[in-house]
CSV table of C-alpha atoms and ligand atoms in Angstrom, one decimal:
chain,number,residue,atom,x,y,z
A,251,MET,CA,-12.9,14.8,-11.1
A,252,ASP,CA,-9.3,13.9,-12.0
A,253,ALA,CA,-6.9,15.0,-9.3
A,254,ARG,CA,-3.9,14.1,-11.4
A,255,SER,CA,-4.7,16.3,-14.4
A,256,VAL,CA,-4.3,19.4,-12.2
A,257,ALA,CA,-0.7,20.0,-11.2
A,258,GLY,CA,0.0,17.4,-8.6
A,259,PRO,CA,3.0,15.7,-7.1
A,260,THR,CA,3.0,12.8,-9.5
A,261,THR,CA,6.8,12.4,-10.1
A,262,ALA,CA,8.0,9.1,-8.7
A,263,LYS,CA,11.6,9.0,-7.8
A,264,PRO,CA,14.1,6.3,-8.6
A,265,CYS,CA,15.2,4.0,-5.8
A,266,ALA,CA,18.9,4.3,-5.1
A,267,THR,CA,19.0,0.6,-4.1
A,268,CYS,CA,17.2,-1.2,-6.9
A,269,GLY,CA,17.1,1.4,-9.6
A,270,ASP,CA,13.3,1.0,-10.2
A,271,LEU,CA,10.8,3.6,-9.1
A,272,ALA,CA,11.0,3.9,-5.4
A,273,GLY,CA,8.3,1.6,-3.9
A,274,ARG,CA,8.0,-0.7,-6.8
A,275,ALA,CA,10.0,-3.4,-5.1
A,276,TYR,CA,8.3,-2.9,-1.7
A,277,PRO,CA,8.9,-4.5,0.8
A,278,SER,CA,11.7,-6.7,-0.4
A,279,CYS,CA,14.1,-3.9,-1.5
A,280,ALA,CA,15.5,-2.0,1.5
A,281,GLY,CA,15.6,1.3,-0.4
A,282,CYS,CA,12.0,1.0,-1.5
A,283,ALA,CA,10.9,0.0,2.0
A,284,GLU,CA,12.7,3.0,3.5
A,285,ALA,CA,11.0,5.4,1.0
A,286,VAL,CA,7.5,3.9,1.5
A,287,ASP,CA,7.7,3.4,5.2
A,288,LEU,CA,8.9,6.9,6.0
A,289,PRO,CA,5.6,8.2,7.4
A,290,TRP,CA,5.3,5.1,9.6
A,291,ALA,CA,8.8,5.3,10.9
A,292,LEU,CA,8.5,9.0,11.6
A,293,ALA,CA,5.2,8.5,13.5
A,294,TRP,CA,6.6,5.7,15.5
A,295,ALA,CA,9.8,7.6,16.3
A,296,ALA,CA,7.6,10.5,17.6
A,297,LEU,CA,6.0,8.4,20.2
A,298,PRO,CA,7.4,9.4,23.6
A,299,ASP,CA,7.4,5.8,24.8
A,300,PRO,CA,6.8,3.4,21.9
A,301,ASP,CA,5.4,0.1,23.1
A,302,PRO,CA,3.7,-2.1,20.5
A,303,VAL,CA,1.7,-4.0,23.1
A,304,ARG,CA,0.3,-0.8,24.6
A,305,VAL,CA,-0.4,0.7,21.1
A,306,ILE,CA,-2.4,-2.3,20.0
A,307,GLY,CA,-4.2,-2.5,23.3
A,308,ALA,CA,-5.2,1.1,23.3
A,309,ARG,CA,-8.6,2.5,22.3
A,310,ALA,CA,-9.1,3.1,18.6
A,311,GLY,CA,-7.9,6.7,17.9
A,312,GLU,CA,-5.6,7.0,20.8
A,313,TYR,CA,-2.5,6.5,18.6
A,314,PRO,CA,-2.0,7.7,15.0
A,315,TRP,CA,-2.8,5.0,12.4
A,316,PRO,CA,0.8,4.6,11.3
A,317,CYS,CA,1.7,3.8,14.9
A,318,VAL,CA,-1.0,1.1,14.9
A,319,ASP,CA,0.4,-0.4,11.7
A,320,TRP,CA,4.0,-0.3,13.0
A,321,ALA,CA,3.0,-1.9,16.3
A,322,LEU,CA,1.3,-4.7,14.4
A,323,ARG,CA,4.5,-5.3,12.5
A,324,LEU,CA,6.5,-5.6,15.7
A,325,LEU,CA,4.2,-8.2,17.3
A,326,PRO,CA,4.1,-11.9,16.4
A,327,CYS,CA,0.6,-13.4,15.8
A,328,ALA,CA,-0.4,-15.8,18.6
A,329,GLY,CA,-2.5,-17.7,16.0
A,330,CYS,CA,0.0,-18.3,13.2
A,331,GLY,CA,3.3,-17.1,14.5
A,332,GLY,CA,3.7,-14.7,11.5
A,333,GLU,CA,3.6,-10.9,11.6
A,334,LEU,CA,0.4,-9.8,13.3
A,335,ALA,CA,-2.3,-8.8,10.7
A,336,ALA,CA,0.0,-10.1,7.9
A,337,GLY,CA,0.6,-13.7,8.7
A,338,ALA,CA,-1.1,-16.8,7.3
A,339,PRO,CA,-3.9,-16.0,4.8
A,340,ASP,CA,-6.3,-18.2,6.7
A,341,CYS,CA,-5.4,-17.1,10.2
A,342,PRO,CA,-8.5,-15.7,12.1
A,343,ALA,CA,-6.3,-13.7,14.5
A,344,CYS,CA,-4.5,-11.9,11.6
A,345,ALA,CA,-7.8,-11.3,9.9
A,346,ALA,CA,-9.3,-9.8,13.0
A,347,ALA,CA,-6.2,-7.6,13.7
A,348,ASP,CA,-6.3,-6.4,10.1
A,349,ALA,CA,-10.0,-5.6,10.3
A,350,ALA,CA,-9.6,-3.7,13.6
A,351,ARG,CA,-6.9,-1.4,12.2
A,352,TRP,CA,-9.3,-0.2,9.5
A,353,ALA,CA,-12.0,0.6,12.0
A,354,LEU,CA,-10.4,3.9,12.8
A,355,PRO,CA,-11.9,6.7,10.7
A,356,GLY,CA,-10.3,9.9,9.7
A,357,LEU,CA,-7.7,8.8,7.2
A,358,THR,CA,-7.4,11.1,4.2
A,359,PRO,CA,-7.9,9.5,0.8
A,360,HIS,CA,-4.2,9.6,0.2
A,361,GLU,CA,-3.4,8.0,3.6
A,362,ARG,CA,-6.0,5.3,2.8
A,363,ALA,CA,-4.4,4.6,-0.6
A,364,LEU,CA,-0.9,4.5,0.8
A,365,ARG,CA,-1.9,2.2,3.7
A,366,THR,CA,-3.9,-0.1,1.3
A,367,ALA,CA,-0.9,-0.4,-1.0
A,368,VAL,CA,1.4,-1.3,1.9
A,369,VAL,CA,-1.0,-3.7,3.5
A,370,VAL,CA,-1.6,-5.5,0.1
A,371,LEU,CA,2.1,-5.7,-0.7
A,372,ARG,CA,2.9,-7.0,2.7
A,373,THR,CA,0.3,-9.7,2.4
A,374,PRO,CA,0.5,-10.9,-1.2
A,375,SER,CA,-0.6,-14.4,-0.4
A,376,TRP,CA,-3.9,-13.0,0.9
A,377,ARG,CA,-5.0,-11.6,-2.5
A,378,ARG,CA,-5.2,-12.4,-6.2
A,379,ALA,CA,-2.0,-11.8,-8.0
A,380,ALA,CA,-3.5,-9.1,-10.3
A,381,VAL,CA,-4.6,-7.1,-7.2
A,382,VAL,CA,-1.0,-7.3,-5.8
A,383,SER,CA,0.5,-6.3,-9.2
A,384,THR,CA,-1.9,-3.4,-9.5
A,385,TRP,CA,-0.8,-1.9,-6.2
A,386,ARG,CA,2.8,-2.6,-7.0
A,387,LEU,CA,2.4,-0.6,-10.2
A,388,VAL,CA,0.8,2.4,-8.6
A,389,LEU,CA,2.7,2.5,-5.2
A,390,PRO,CA,5.6,4.7,-6.5
A,391,PHE,CA,3.1,7.3,-7.6
A,392,VAL,CA,1.0,7.0,-4.4
A,393,VAL,CA,4.2,7.7,-2.5
A,394,ALA,CA,4.6,10.8,-4.7
A,395,GLY,CA,1.1,12.0,-3.7
A,396,VAL,CA,-1.2,10.4,-6.3
A,397,VAL,CA,-4.6,9.1,-5.1
A,398,PRO,CA,-5.9,6.5,-7.5
A,399,ALA,CA,-9.6,6.3,-8.0
A,400,PRO,CA,-11.3,2.9,-7.7
A,401,ALA,CA,-12.2,2.9,-11.4
A,402,GLU,CA,-8.6,3.6,-12.3
A,403,LEU,CA,-7.4,0.8,-10.2
A,404,ARG,CA,-9.9,-1.5,-11.9
A,405,ALA,CA,-8.6,-0.3,-15.3
A,406,VAL,CA,-5.0,-1.0,-14.3
A,407,ARG,CA,-6.0,-4.4,-13.0
A,408,ALA,CA,-7.8,-5.2,-16.3
A,409,GLN,CA,-4.6,-4.4,-18.1
A,410,VAL,CA,-2.5,-6.5,-15.8
A,411,LEU,CA,-4.9,-9.4,-16.3
A,412,ALA,CA,-4.5,-8.9,-20.1
A,413,GLY,CA,-0.7,-9.3,-19.8
A,414,GLY,CA,0.1,-5.6,-19.6
A,415,TYR,CA,2.2,-5.5,-16.4
A,416,ASP,CA,5.6,-5.1,-18.0
A,417,ALA,CA,4.3,-2.3,-20.3
A,418,LEU,CA,2.8,-0.4,-17.4
A,419,ALA,CA,5.9,-1.0,-15.2
A,420,ALA,CA,8.1,0.6,-17.9
A,421,LEU,CA,6.2,3.9,-17.7
A,422,ALA,CA,7.7,6.8,-15.8
A,423,ALA,CA,4.2,8.3,-15.4
A,424,PRO,CA,1.4,6.9,-13.3
A,425,PRO,CA,-0.2,4.0,-15.2
A,426,LEU,CA,-3.5,5.6,-14.2
A,427,ALA,CA,-3.0,8.6,-16.5
A,428,VAL,CA,-2.3,6.4,-19.6
A,429,PRO,CA,-5.2,5.9,-21.9
A,430,LEU,CA,-6.5,2.4,-21.8
A,431,VAL,CA,-5.1,0.2,-24.5
A,432,PRO,CA,-7.7,-1.9,-26.2
A,433,TRP,CA,-6.1,-5.1,-25.1
A,434,ARG,CA,-9.2,-7.1,-25.8
A,435,ARG,CA,-9.0,-6.3,-29.5
A,436,SER,CA,-5.5,-7.6,-29.9
A,437,ALA,CA,-5.6,-10.4,-27.4
A,438,VAL,CA,-7.9,-13.4,-27.6
B,638,ZN,ZN1,14.2,-0.3,-4.5
B,639,ZN,ZN1,-1.9,-14.9,12.3
């Protein structure tokens, strides 16, 4: 199954602020952040009485998942003082808050991919650099509707580890759709 080979929304748009594909510079570029965070901002704005403390304290499923994420961003972590669920990499309170948000079932594969990309890029110090780079590469296309398969993410990560980030970042098409370059043959 390859969802991208059928006509799908795979056209990433350029960011008016940084000029790269929208989402590539998330979250440091304001334009990229606005494009990526749109579903979160809309869900939060739709709440009749948005209160981050109440949203985080509610039963799982009571609020839409983007509202849970947005509320976490608005709350400081009592353990490390950082953004809740995105603070210090060794903070147990952040780890618990991050685990709790994923307990809610019902996300579509696309929602899960989008949320994963955002969570990874907002907590780069929590993961290996190649994992962060992989999600940075695919995020503009995820924003456009692409759902990367785990095997494809692994393939992109392998190319990143082999020094292929810049080549993949120069592509206007999803790096997932590009045939794998035999890096190993030329490298080492
Ligand atoms: Zn940008
Ligand atoms: Zn923390």
